[in-house]
PDB file of C-alpha atoms and ligand atoms in Angstrom:
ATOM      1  CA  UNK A 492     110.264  82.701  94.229  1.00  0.00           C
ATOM      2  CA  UNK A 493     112.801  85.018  95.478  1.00  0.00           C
ATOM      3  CA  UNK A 494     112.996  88.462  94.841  1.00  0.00           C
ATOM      4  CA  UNK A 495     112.521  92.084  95.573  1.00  0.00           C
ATOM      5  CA  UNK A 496     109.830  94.855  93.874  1.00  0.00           C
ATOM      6  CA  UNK A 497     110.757  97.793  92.477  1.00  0.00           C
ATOM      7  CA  UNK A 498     108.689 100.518  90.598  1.00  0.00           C
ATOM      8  CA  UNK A 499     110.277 104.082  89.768  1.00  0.00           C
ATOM      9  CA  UNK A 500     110.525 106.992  91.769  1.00  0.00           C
ATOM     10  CA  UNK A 501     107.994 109.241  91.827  1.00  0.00           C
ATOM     11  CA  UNK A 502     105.672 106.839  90.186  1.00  0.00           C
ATOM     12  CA  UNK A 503     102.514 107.396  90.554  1.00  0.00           C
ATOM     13  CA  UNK A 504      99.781 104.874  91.845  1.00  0.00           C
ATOM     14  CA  UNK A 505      98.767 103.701  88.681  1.00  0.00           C
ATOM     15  CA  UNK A 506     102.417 103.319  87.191  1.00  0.00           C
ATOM     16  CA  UNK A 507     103.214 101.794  90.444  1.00  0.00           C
ATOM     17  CA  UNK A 508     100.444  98.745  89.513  1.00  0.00           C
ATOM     18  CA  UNK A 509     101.478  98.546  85.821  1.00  0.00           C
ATOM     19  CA  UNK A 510     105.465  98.212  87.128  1.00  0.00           C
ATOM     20  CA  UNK A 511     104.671  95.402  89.930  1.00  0.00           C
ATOM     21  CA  UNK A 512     102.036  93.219  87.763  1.00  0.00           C
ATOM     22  CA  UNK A 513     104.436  92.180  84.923  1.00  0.00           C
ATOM     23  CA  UNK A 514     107.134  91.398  88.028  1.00  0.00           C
ATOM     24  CA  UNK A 515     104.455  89.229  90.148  1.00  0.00           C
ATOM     25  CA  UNK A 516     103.898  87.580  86.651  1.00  0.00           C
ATOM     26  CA  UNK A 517     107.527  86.241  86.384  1.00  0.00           C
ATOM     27  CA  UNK A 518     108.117  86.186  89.851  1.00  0.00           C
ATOM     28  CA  UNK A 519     105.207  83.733  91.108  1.00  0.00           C
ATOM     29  CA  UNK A 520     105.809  80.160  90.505  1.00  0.00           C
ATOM     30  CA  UNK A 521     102.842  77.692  90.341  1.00  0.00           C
ATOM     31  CA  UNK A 522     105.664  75.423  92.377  1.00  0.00           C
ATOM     32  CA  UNK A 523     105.573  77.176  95.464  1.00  0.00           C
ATOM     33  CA  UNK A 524     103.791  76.406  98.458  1.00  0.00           C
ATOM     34  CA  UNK A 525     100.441  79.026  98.367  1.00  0.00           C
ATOM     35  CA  UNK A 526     101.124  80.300 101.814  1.00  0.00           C
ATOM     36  CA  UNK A 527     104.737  81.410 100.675  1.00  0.00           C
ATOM     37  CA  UNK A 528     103.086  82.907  97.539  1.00  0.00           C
ATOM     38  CA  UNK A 529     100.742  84.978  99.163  1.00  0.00           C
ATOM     39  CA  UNK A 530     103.550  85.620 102.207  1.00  0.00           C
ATOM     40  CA  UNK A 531     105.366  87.268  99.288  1.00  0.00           C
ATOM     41  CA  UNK A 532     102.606  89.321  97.719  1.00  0.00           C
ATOM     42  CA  UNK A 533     101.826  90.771 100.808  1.00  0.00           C
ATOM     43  CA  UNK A 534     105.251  91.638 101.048  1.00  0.00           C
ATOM     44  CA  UNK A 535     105.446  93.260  97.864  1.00  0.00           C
ATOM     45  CA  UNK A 536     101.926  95.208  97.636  1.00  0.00           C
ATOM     46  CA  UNK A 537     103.118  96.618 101.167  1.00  0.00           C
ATOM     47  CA  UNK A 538     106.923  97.529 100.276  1.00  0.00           C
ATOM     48  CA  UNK A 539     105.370  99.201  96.914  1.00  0.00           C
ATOM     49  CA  UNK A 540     102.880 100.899  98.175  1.00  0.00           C
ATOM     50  CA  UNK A 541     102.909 101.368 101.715  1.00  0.00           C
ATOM     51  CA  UNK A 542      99.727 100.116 102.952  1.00  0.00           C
ATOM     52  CA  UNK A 543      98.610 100.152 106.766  1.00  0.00           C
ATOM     53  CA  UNK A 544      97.776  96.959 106.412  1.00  0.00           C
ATOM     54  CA  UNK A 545      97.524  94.126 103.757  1.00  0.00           C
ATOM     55  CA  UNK A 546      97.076  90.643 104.178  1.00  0.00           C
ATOM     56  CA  UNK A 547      95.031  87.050 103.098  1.00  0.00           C
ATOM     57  CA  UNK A 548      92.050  85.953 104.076  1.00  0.00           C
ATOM     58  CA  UNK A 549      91.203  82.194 103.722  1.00  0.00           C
ATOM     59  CA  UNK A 550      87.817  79.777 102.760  1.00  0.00           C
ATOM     60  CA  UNK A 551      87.466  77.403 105.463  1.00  0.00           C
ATOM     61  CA  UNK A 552      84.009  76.051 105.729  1.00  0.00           C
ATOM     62  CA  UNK A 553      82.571  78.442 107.255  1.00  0.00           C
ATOM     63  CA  UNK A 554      84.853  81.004 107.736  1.00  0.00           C
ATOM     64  CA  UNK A 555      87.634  83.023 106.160  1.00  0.00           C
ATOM     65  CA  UNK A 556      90.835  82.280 108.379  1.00  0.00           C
ATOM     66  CA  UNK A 557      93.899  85.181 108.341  1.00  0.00           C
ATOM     67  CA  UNK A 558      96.701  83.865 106.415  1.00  0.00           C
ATOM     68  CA  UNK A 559      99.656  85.949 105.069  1.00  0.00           C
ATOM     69  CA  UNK A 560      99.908  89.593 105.709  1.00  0.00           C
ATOM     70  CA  UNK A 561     101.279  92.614 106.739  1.00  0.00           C
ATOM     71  CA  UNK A 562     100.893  94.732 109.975  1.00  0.00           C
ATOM     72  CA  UNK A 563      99.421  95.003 112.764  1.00  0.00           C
ATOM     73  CA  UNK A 564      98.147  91.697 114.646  1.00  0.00           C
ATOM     74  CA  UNK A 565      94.428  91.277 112.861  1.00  0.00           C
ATOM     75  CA  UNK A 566      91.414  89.501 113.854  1.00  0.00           C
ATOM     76  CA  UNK A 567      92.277  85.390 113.181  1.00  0.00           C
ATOM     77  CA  UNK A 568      88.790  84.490 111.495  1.00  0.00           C
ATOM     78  CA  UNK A 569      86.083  85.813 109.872  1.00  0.00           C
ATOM     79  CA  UNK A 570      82.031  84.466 109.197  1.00  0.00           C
ATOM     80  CA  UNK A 571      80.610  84.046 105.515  1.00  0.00           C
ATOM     81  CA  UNK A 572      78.448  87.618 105.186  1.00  0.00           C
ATOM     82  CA  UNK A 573      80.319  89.310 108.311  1.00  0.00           C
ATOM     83  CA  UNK A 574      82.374  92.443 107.646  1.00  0.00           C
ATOM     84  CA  UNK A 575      83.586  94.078 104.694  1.00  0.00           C
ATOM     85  CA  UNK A 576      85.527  90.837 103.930  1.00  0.00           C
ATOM     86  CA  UNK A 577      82.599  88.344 104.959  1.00  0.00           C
ATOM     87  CA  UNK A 578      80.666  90.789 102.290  1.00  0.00           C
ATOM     88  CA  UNK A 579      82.682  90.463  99.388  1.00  0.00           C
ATOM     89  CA  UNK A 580      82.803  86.947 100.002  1.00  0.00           C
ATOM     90  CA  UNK A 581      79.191  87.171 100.194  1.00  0.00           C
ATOM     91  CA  UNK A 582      78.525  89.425  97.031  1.00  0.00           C
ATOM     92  CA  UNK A 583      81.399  87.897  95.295  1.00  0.00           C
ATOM     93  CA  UNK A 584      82.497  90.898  94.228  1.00  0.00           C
ATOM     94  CA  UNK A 585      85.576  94.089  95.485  1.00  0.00           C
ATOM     95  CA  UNK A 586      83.840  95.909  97.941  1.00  0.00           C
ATOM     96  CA  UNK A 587      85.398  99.311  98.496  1.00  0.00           C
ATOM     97  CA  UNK A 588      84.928 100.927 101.617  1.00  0.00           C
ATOM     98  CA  UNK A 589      86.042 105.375 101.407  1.00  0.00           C
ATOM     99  CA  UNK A 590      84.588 105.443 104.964  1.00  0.00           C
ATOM    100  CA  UNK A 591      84.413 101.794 107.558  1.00  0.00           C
ATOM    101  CA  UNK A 592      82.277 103.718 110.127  1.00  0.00           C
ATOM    102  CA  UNK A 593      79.929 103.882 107.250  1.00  0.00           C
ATOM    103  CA  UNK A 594      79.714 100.273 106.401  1.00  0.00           C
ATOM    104  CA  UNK A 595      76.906  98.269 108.954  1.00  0.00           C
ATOM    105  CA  UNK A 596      79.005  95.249 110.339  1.00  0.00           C
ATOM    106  CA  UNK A 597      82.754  96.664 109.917  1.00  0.00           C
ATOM    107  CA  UNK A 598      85.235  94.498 112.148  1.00  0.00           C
ATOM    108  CA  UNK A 599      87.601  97.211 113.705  1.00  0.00           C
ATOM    109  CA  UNK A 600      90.946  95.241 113.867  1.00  0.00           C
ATOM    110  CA  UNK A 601      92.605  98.345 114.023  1.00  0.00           C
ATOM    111  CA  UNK A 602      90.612 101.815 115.605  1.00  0.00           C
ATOM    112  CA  UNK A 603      93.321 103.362 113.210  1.00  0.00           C
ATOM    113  CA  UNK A 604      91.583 101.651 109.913  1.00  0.00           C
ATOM    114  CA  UNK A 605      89.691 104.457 108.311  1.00  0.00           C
ATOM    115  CA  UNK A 606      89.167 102.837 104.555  1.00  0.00           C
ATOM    116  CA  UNK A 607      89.581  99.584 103.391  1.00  0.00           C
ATOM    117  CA  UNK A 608      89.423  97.689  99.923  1.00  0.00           C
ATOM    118  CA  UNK A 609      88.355  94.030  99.466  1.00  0.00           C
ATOM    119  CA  UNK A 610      88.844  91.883  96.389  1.00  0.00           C
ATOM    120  CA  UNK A 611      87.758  88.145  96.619  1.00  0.00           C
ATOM    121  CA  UNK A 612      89.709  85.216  95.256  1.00  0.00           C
ATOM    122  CA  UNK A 613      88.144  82.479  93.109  1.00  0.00           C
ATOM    123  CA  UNK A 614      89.061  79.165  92.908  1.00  0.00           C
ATOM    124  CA  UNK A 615      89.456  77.545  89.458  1.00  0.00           C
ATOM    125  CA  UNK A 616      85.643  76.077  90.457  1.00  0.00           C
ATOM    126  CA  UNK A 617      84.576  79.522  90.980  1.00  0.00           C
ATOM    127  CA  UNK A 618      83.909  79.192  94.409  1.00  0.00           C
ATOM    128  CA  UNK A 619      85.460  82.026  96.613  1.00  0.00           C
ATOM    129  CA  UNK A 620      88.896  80.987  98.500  1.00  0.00           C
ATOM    130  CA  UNK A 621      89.519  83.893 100.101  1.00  0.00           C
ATOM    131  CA  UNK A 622      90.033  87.338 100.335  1.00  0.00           C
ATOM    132  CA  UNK A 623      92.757  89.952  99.846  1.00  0.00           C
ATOM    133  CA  UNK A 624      91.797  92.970 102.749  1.00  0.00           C
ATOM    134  CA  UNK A 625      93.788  96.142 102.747  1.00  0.00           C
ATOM    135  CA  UNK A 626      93.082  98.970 104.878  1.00  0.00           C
ATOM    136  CA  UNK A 627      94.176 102.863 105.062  1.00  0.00           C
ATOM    137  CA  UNK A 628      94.686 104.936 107.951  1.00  0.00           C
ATOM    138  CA  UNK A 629      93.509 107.763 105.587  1.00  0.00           C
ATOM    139  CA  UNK A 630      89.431 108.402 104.762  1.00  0.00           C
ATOM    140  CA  UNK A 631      88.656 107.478 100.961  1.00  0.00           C
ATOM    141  CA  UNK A 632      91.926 105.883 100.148  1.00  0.00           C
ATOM    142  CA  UNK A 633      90.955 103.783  97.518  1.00  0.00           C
ATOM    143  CA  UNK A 634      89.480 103.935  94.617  1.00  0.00           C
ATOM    144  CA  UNK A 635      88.718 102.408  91.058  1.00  0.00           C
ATOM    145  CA  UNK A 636      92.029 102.167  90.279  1.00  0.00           C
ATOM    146  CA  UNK A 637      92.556 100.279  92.841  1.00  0.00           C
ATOM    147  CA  UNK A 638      89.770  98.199  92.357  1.00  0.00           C
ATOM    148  CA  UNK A 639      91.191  97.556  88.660  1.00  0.00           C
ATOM    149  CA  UNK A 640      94.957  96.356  89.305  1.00  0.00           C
ATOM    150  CA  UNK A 641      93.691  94.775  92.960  1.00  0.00           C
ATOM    151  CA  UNK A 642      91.517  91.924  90.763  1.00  0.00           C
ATOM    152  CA  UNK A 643      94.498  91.631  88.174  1.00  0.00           C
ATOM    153  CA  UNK A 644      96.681  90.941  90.839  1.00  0.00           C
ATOM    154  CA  UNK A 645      94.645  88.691  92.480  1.00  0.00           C
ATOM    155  CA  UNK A 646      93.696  87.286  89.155  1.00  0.00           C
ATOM    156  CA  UNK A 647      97.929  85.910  88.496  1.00  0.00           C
ATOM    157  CA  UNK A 648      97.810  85.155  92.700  1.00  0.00           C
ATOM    158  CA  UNK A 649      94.976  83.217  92.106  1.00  0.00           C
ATOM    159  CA  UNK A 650      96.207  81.051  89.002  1.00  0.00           C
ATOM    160  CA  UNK A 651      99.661  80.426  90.510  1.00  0.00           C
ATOM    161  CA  UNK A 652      98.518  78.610  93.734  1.00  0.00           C
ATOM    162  CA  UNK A 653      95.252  76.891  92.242  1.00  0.00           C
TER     163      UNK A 653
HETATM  164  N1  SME B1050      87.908  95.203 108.540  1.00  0.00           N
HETATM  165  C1  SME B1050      87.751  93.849 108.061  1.00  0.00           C
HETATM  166  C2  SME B1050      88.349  92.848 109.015  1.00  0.00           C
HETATM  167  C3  SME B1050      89.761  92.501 108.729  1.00  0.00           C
HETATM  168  S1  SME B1050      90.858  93.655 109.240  1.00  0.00           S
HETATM  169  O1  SME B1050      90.573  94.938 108.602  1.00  0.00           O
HETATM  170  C4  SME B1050      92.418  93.209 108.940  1.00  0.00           C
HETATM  171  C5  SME B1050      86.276  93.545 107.825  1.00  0.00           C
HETATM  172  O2  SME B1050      85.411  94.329 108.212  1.00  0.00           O
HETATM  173  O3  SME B1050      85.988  92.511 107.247  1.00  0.00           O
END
């Protein structure tokens, strides 16, 4: 794949999701190597959207290992139940976090991380392979919206590099 996102001026979040997901779906090619795949959807959910932070977290044994992402330097590797990503790997399931001094366990990679959205990724077993993490700088940034497109996305990341 090679390419560059673009959604509409003055789109708004949601139109924003429904612009990128039918461009990640031509875009993504089961021939790539994963890591470049999910080098460039990092890429793209940060150039549309503008997170803090977004990034890859990856099923080793274990322990969920950073891959791709963008921003600031992050914690390299992360236990089964620990954190907000451990927990989704945990729970199987998006966590979404409106406040991380709230959540019991957060990892701070960032003192600026104030909210933070989790969706896991399954395997075509069904076993969890990873995680994709983004955080806010802003209190109660996301929200079932979100939630929805996140587990599309990850849904068409997921089938391309099983
Ligand atoms: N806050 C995450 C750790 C990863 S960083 O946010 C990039 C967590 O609690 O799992």
């Amino acid at each position: 794949m090679s390419s560059s996102y673009h959604v509409s001026a003055g789109a708004s979040k949601e139109e924003r999701y429904q612009e990128l997901i039918p461009q990640l779906e031509a875009s993504l090619s089961v021939h790539d190597y994963s890591i470049s795949t999910l080098a460039n959807v990092s890429a793209a959910l940060k150039s549309v959207f503008g997170f803090f932070w977004v990034g890859f977290y990856l099923v080793d044994d274990d322990r969920m290992y950073l891959g791709p992402f963008q921003g600031d330097a992050a914690c390299t590797f992360i236990g089964y139940g620990k954190g907000v990503c451990g927990t989704a790997w945990m729970m199987r399931r998006t966590m979404v976090v409106p406040d991380v001094e709230d959540f019991p366990g957060h990892i701070a990679c960032s003192s600026l991380s104030r909210s933070e959205i989790v969706v896991p990724m399954f395997g075509s077993d069904g076993s969890v392979i990873g995680v994709l993490d983004i955080d806010s700088d802003k209190l109660a940034d996301f929200d079932e919206i979100d939630a929805k497109y996140l587990e599309i996305i990850v849904k068409i990341v997921c089938k391309t590099i099983n």
